[in-house]
Short mmCIF file of C-alpha atoms and ligand atoms in Angstrom, two decimals:
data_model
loop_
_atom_site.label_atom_id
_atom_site.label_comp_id
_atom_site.label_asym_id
_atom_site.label_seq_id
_atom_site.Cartn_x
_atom_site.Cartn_y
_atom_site.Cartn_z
CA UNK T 62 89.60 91.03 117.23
CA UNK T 63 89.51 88.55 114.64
CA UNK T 64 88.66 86.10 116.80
CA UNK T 65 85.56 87.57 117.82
CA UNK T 66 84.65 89.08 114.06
CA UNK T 67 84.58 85.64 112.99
CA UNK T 68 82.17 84.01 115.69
CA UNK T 69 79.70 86.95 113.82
CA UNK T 70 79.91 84.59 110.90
CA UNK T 71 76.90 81.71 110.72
CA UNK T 72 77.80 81.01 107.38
CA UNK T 73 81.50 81.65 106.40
CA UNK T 74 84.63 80.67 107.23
CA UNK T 75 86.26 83.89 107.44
CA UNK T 76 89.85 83.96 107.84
CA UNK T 77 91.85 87.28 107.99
CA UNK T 78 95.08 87.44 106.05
CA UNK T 79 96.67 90.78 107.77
CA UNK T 80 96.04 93.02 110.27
CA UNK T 81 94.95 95.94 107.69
CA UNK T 82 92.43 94.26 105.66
CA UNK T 83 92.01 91.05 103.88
CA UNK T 84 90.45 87.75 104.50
CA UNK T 85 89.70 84.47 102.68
CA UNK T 86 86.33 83.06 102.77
CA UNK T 87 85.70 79.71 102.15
CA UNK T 88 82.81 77.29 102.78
CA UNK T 89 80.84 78.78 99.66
CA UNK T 90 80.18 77.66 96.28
CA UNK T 91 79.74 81.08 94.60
CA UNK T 92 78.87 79.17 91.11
CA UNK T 93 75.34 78.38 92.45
CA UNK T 94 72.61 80.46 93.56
CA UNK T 95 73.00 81.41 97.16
CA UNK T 96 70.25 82.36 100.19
CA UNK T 97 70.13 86.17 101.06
CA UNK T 98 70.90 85.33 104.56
CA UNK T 99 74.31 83.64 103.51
CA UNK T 100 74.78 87.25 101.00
CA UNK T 101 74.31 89.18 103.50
CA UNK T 102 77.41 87.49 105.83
CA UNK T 103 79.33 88.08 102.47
CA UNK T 104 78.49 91.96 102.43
CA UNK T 105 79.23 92.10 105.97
CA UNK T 106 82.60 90.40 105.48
CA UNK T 107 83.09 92.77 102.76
CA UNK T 108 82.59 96.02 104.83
CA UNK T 109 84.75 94.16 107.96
CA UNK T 110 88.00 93.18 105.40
CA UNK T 111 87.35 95.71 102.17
CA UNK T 112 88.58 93.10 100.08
CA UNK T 113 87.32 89.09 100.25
CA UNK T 114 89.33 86.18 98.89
CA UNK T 115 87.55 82.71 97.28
CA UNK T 116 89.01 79.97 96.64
CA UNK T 117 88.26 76.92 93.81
CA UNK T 118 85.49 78.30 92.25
CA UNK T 119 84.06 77.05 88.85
CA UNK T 120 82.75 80.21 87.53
CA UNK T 121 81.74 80.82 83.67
CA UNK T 122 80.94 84.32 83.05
CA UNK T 123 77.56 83.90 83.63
CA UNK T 124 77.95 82.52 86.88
CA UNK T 125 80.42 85.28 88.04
CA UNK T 126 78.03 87.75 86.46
CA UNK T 127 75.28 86.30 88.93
CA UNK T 128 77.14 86.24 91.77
CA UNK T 129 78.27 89.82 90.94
CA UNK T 130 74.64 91.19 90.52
CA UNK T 131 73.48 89.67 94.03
CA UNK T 132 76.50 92.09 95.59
CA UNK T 133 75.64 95.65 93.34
CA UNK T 134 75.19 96.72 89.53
CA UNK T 135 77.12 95.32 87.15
CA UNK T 136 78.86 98.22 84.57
CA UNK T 137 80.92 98.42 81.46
CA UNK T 138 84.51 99.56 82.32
CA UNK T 139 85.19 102.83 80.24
CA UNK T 140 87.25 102.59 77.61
CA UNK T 141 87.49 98.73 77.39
CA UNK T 142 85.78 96.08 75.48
CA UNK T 143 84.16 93.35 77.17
CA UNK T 144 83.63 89.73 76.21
CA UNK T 145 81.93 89.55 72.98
CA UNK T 146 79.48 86.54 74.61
CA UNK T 147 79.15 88.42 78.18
CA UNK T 148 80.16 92.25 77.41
CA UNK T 149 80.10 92.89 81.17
CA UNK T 150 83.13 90.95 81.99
CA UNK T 151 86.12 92.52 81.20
CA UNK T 152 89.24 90.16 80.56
CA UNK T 153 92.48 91.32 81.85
CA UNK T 154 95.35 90.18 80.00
CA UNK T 155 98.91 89.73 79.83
CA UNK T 156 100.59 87.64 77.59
CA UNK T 157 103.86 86.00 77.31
CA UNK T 158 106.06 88.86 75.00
CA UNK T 159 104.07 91.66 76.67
CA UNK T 160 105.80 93.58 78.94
CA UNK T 161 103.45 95.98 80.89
CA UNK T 162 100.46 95.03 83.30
CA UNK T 163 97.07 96.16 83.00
CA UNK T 164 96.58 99.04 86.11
CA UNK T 165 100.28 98.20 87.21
CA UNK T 166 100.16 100.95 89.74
CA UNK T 167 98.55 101.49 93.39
CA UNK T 168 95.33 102.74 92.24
CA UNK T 169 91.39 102.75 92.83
CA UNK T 170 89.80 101.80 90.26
CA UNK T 171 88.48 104.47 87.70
CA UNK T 172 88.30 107.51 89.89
CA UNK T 173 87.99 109.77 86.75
CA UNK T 174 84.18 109.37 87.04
CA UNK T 175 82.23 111.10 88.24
CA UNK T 176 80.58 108.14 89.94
CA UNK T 177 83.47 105.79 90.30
CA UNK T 178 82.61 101.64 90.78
CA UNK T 179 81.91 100.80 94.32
CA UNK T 180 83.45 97.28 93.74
CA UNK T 181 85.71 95.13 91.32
CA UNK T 182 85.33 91.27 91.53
CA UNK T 183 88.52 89.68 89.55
CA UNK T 184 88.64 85.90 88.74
CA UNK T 185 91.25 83.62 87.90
CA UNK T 186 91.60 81.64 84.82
CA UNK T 187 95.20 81.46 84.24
CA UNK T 188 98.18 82.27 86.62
CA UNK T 189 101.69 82.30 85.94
CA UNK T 190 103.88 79.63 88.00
CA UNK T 191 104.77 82.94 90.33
CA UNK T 192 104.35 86.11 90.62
CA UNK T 193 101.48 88.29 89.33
CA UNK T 194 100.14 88.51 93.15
CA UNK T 195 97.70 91.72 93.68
CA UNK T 196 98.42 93.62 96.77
CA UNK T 197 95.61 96.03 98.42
CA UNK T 198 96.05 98.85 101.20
CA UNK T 199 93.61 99.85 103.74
CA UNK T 200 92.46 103.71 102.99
CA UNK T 201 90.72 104.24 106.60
CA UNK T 202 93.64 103.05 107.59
CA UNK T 203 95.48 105.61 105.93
CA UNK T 204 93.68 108.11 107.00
CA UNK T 205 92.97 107.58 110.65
CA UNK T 206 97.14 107.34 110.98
CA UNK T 207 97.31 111.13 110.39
CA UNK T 208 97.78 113.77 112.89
CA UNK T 209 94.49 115.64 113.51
CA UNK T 210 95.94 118.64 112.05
CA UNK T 211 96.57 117.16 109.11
CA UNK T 212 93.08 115.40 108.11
CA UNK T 213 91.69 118.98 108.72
CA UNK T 214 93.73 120.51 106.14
CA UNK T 215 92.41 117.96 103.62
CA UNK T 216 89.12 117.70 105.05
CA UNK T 217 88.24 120.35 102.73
CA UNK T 218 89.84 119.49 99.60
CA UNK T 219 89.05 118.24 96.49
CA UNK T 220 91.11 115.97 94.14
CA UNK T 221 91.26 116.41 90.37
CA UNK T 222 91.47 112.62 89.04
CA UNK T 223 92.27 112.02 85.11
CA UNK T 224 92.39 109.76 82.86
CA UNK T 225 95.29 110.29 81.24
CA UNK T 226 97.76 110.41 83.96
CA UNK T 227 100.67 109.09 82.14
CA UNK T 228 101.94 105.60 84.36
CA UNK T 229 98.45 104.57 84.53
CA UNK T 230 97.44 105.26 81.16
CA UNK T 231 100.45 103.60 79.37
CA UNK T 232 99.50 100.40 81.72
CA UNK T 233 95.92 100.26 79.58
CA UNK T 234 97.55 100.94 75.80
CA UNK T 235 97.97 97.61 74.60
CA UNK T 236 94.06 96.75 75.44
CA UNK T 237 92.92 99.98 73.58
CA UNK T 238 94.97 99.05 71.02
CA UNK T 239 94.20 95.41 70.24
CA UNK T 240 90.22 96.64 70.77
CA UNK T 241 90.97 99.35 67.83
CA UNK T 242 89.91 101.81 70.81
CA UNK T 243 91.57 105.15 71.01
CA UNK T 244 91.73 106.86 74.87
CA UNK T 245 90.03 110.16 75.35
CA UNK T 246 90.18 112.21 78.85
CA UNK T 247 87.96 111.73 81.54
CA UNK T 248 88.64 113.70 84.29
CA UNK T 249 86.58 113.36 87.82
CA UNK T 250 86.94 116.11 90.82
CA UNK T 251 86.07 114.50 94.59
CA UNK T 252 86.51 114.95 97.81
CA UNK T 253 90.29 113.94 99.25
CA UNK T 254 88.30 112.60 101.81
CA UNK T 255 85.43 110.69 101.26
CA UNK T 256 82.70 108.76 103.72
CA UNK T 257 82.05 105.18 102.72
CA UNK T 258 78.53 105.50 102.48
CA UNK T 259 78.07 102.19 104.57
CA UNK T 260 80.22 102.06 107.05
CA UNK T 261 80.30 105.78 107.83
CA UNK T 262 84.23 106.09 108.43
CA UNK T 263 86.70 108.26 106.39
CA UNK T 264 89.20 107.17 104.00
CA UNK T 265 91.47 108.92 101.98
CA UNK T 266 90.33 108.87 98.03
CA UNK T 267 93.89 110.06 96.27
CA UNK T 268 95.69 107.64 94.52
CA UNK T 269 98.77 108.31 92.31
CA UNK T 270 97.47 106.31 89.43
CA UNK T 271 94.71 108.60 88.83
CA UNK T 272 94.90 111.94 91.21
CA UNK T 273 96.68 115.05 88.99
CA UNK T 274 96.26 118.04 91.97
CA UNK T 275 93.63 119.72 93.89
CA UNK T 276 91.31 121.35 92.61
CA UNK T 277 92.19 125.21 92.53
CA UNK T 278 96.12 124.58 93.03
CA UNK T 279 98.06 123.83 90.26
CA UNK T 280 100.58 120.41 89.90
CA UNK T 281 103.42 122.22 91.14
CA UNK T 282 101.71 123.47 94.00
CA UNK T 283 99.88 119.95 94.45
CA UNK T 284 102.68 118.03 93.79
CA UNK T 285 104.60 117.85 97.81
CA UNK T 286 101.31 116.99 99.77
CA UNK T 287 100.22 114.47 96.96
CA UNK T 288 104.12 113.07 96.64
CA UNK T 289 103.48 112.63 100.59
CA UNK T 290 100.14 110.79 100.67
CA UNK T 291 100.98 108.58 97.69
CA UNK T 292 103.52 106.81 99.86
CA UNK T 293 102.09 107.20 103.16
CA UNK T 294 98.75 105.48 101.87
CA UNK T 295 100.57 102.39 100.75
CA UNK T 296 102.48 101.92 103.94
CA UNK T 297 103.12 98.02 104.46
CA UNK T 298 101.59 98.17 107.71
CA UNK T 299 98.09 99.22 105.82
CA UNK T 300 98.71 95.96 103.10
CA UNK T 301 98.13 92.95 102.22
CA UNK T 302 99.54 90.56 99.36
CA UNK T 303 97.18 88.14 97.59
CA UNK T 304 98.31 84.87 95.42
CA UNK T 305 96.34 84.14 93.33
CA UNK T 306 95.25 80.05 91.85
CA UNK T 307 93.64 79.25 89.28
CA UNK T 308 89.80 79.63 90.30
CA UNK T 309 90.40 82.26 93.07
CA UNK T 310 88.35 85.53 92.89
CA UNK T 311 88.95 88.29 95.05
CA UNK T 312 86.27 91.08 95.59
CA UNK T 313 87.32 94.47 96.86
CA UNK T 314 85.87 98.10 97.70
CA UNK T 315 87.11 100.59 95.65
CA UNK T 316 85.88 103.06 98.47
CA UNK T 317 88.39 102.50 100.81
CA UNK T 318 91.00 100.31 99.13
CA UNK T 319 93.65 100.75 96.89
CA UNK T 320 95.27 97.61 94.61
CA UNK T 321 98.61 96.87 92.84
CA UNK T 322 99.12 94.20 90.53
CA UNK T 323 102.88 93.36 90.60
CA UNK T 324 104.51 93.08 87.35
CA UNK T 325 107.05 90.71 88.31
CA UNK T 326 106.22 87.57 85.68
CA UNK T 327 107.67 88.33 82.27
CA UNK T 328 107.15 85.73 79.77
CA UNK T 329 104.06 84.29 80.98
CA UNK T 330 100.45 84.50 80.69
CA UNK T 331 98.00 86.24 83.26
CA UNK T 332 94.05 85.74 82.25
CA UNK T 333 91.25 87.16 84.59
CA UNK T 334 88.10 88.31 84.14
CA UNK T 335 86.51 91.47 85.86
CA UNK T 336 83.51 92.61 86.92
CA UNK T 337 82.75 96.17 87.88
CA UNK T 338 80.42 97.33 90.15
CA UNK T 339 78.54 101.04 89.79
CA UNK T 340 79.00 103.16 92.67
CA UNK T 341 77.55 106.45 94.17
CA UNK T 342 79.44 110.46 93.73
CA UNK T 343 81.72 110.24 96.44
CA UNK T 344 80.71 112.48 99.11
C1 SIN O 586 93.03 95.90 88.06
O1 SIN O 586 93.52 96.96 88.39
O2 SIN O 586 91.83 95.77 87.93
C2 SIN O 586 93.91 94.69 87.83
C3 SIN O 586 94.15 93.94 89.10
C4 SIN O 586 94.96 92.68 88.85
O3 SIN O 586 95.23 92.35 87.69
O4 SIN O 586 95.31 92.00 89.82
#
């Protein structure tokens, strides 16, 4: 298969990094302005892999700014400052005596909107000597896997995602704090299973970083088939595990992928910079 996905590819080098999803890309200088035709091969790569790996790239925020905008809408993550010189990009940080990560759990991003990002494009500046990898998981994936019976029963439900969801939350407190910013709840209701809008195919849209219960059950009632598709949607077998250099960006669909920055690097400093992408009511 991968084979013959990568003969589609006049442009690219496209070379998968796991069966579920994943793949670098190299023979592109994403710091300069690039032809539409040579775009469109990376949207396609993006739809075939969910999430696209670069290597080496000289990017100031301007330049990943511009790159970003020729893939979607650039937005302001909620809650979060940005760069004072580039308020779009949105530095993720941990330093040396910190001890938590920033969204240190399997999550998509920000799925308390109500029209959660379609994309996140993060960029290296400064990695640790290990650790501090991101891994992803394939949500089609996840979904396809179940019995027919059991995609029917969620066919028709709808997640309650917050905010304030404690492990996630307490992941974002130092940033809120050193911005002076205080967290307030945003809570976003959507469909367990959603369409991707481009590709057409299903993929489960709970994740436990964000999803409280369904909507007209309470927790307790929620809480066995949401314990059960937290760890069946992160199932090695739908992963893969990125390590990151200095200069790498990775850009993946918050549609139907989930990410988990491993917190495994105490002592040392982690520096990327993020750019979020608007997306469309999940449907
Ligand atoms: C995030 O959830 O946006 C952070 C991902 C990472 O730091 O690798």
């Amino acid at each position: 298969m991968n084979d013959y996905k990568r003969r589609r590819y006049k442009h690219l080098d496209v070379a998968p990094v796991a069966g579920a999803l994943g793949a670098e890309i190299a023979g592109v200088d994403i710091s300069r302005p690039l032809e539409d035709s040579v775009v469109a091969e990376i949207r396609r790569a993006f739809l075939d892999y969910l999430v696209l790996f670069f290597h080496g790239q000289k990017l100031t925020p301007q330049a990943q700014l511009a790159f970003a905008r020729r893939l979607g809408e650039p937005m302001e993550y909620p809650q979060l400052k940005g760069l004072p010189e580039c308020p779009l990009i949105t530095p993720v940080v941990k330093l040396e005596h910190e001890r938590v990560n920033f969204g240190g759990i399997w999550h998509s991003d920000t799925t308390y909107l109500e029209r959660p990002p379609m994309a996140s494009m993060l960029y290296a500046i400064e990695i640790p000597p290990y650790g501090g990898d991101t891994l992803f998981a394939n949500q089609y994936l996840a979904y396809e896997t179940l019995s027919d019976a059991y995609r029917k029963l969620l066919d028709g439900l709808i997640g309650v995602n917050s905010s304030l969801k404690a492990d996630a939350s307490r992941t974002r407190e130092d940033r809120l704090r050193a911005a002076g910013l205080e967290s307030k709840v945003l809570v976003g209701e959507h469909p367990v299973v959603r369409t991707h809008p481009e590709t057409g195919r299903k993929a489960l849209f709970v994740n436990i970083g964000h999803t409280t219960h369904f909507k007209g059950l309470s927790e307790d009632e929620s809480r066995p088939l949401l314990e059960y598709l937290f760890q069946h949607q992160v199932r090695p077998e739908f992963t893969c595990r990125f390590r990151w250099q200095p200069g790498s960006l990775a850009f993946w669909d918050n549609r139907c992928a989930q990410h988990n920055p491993v917190n495994d690097y105490h002592g040392f400093r982690r520096i990327m910079h993020r750019v979020t992408l608007a997306g469309e009511r999940p449907h």
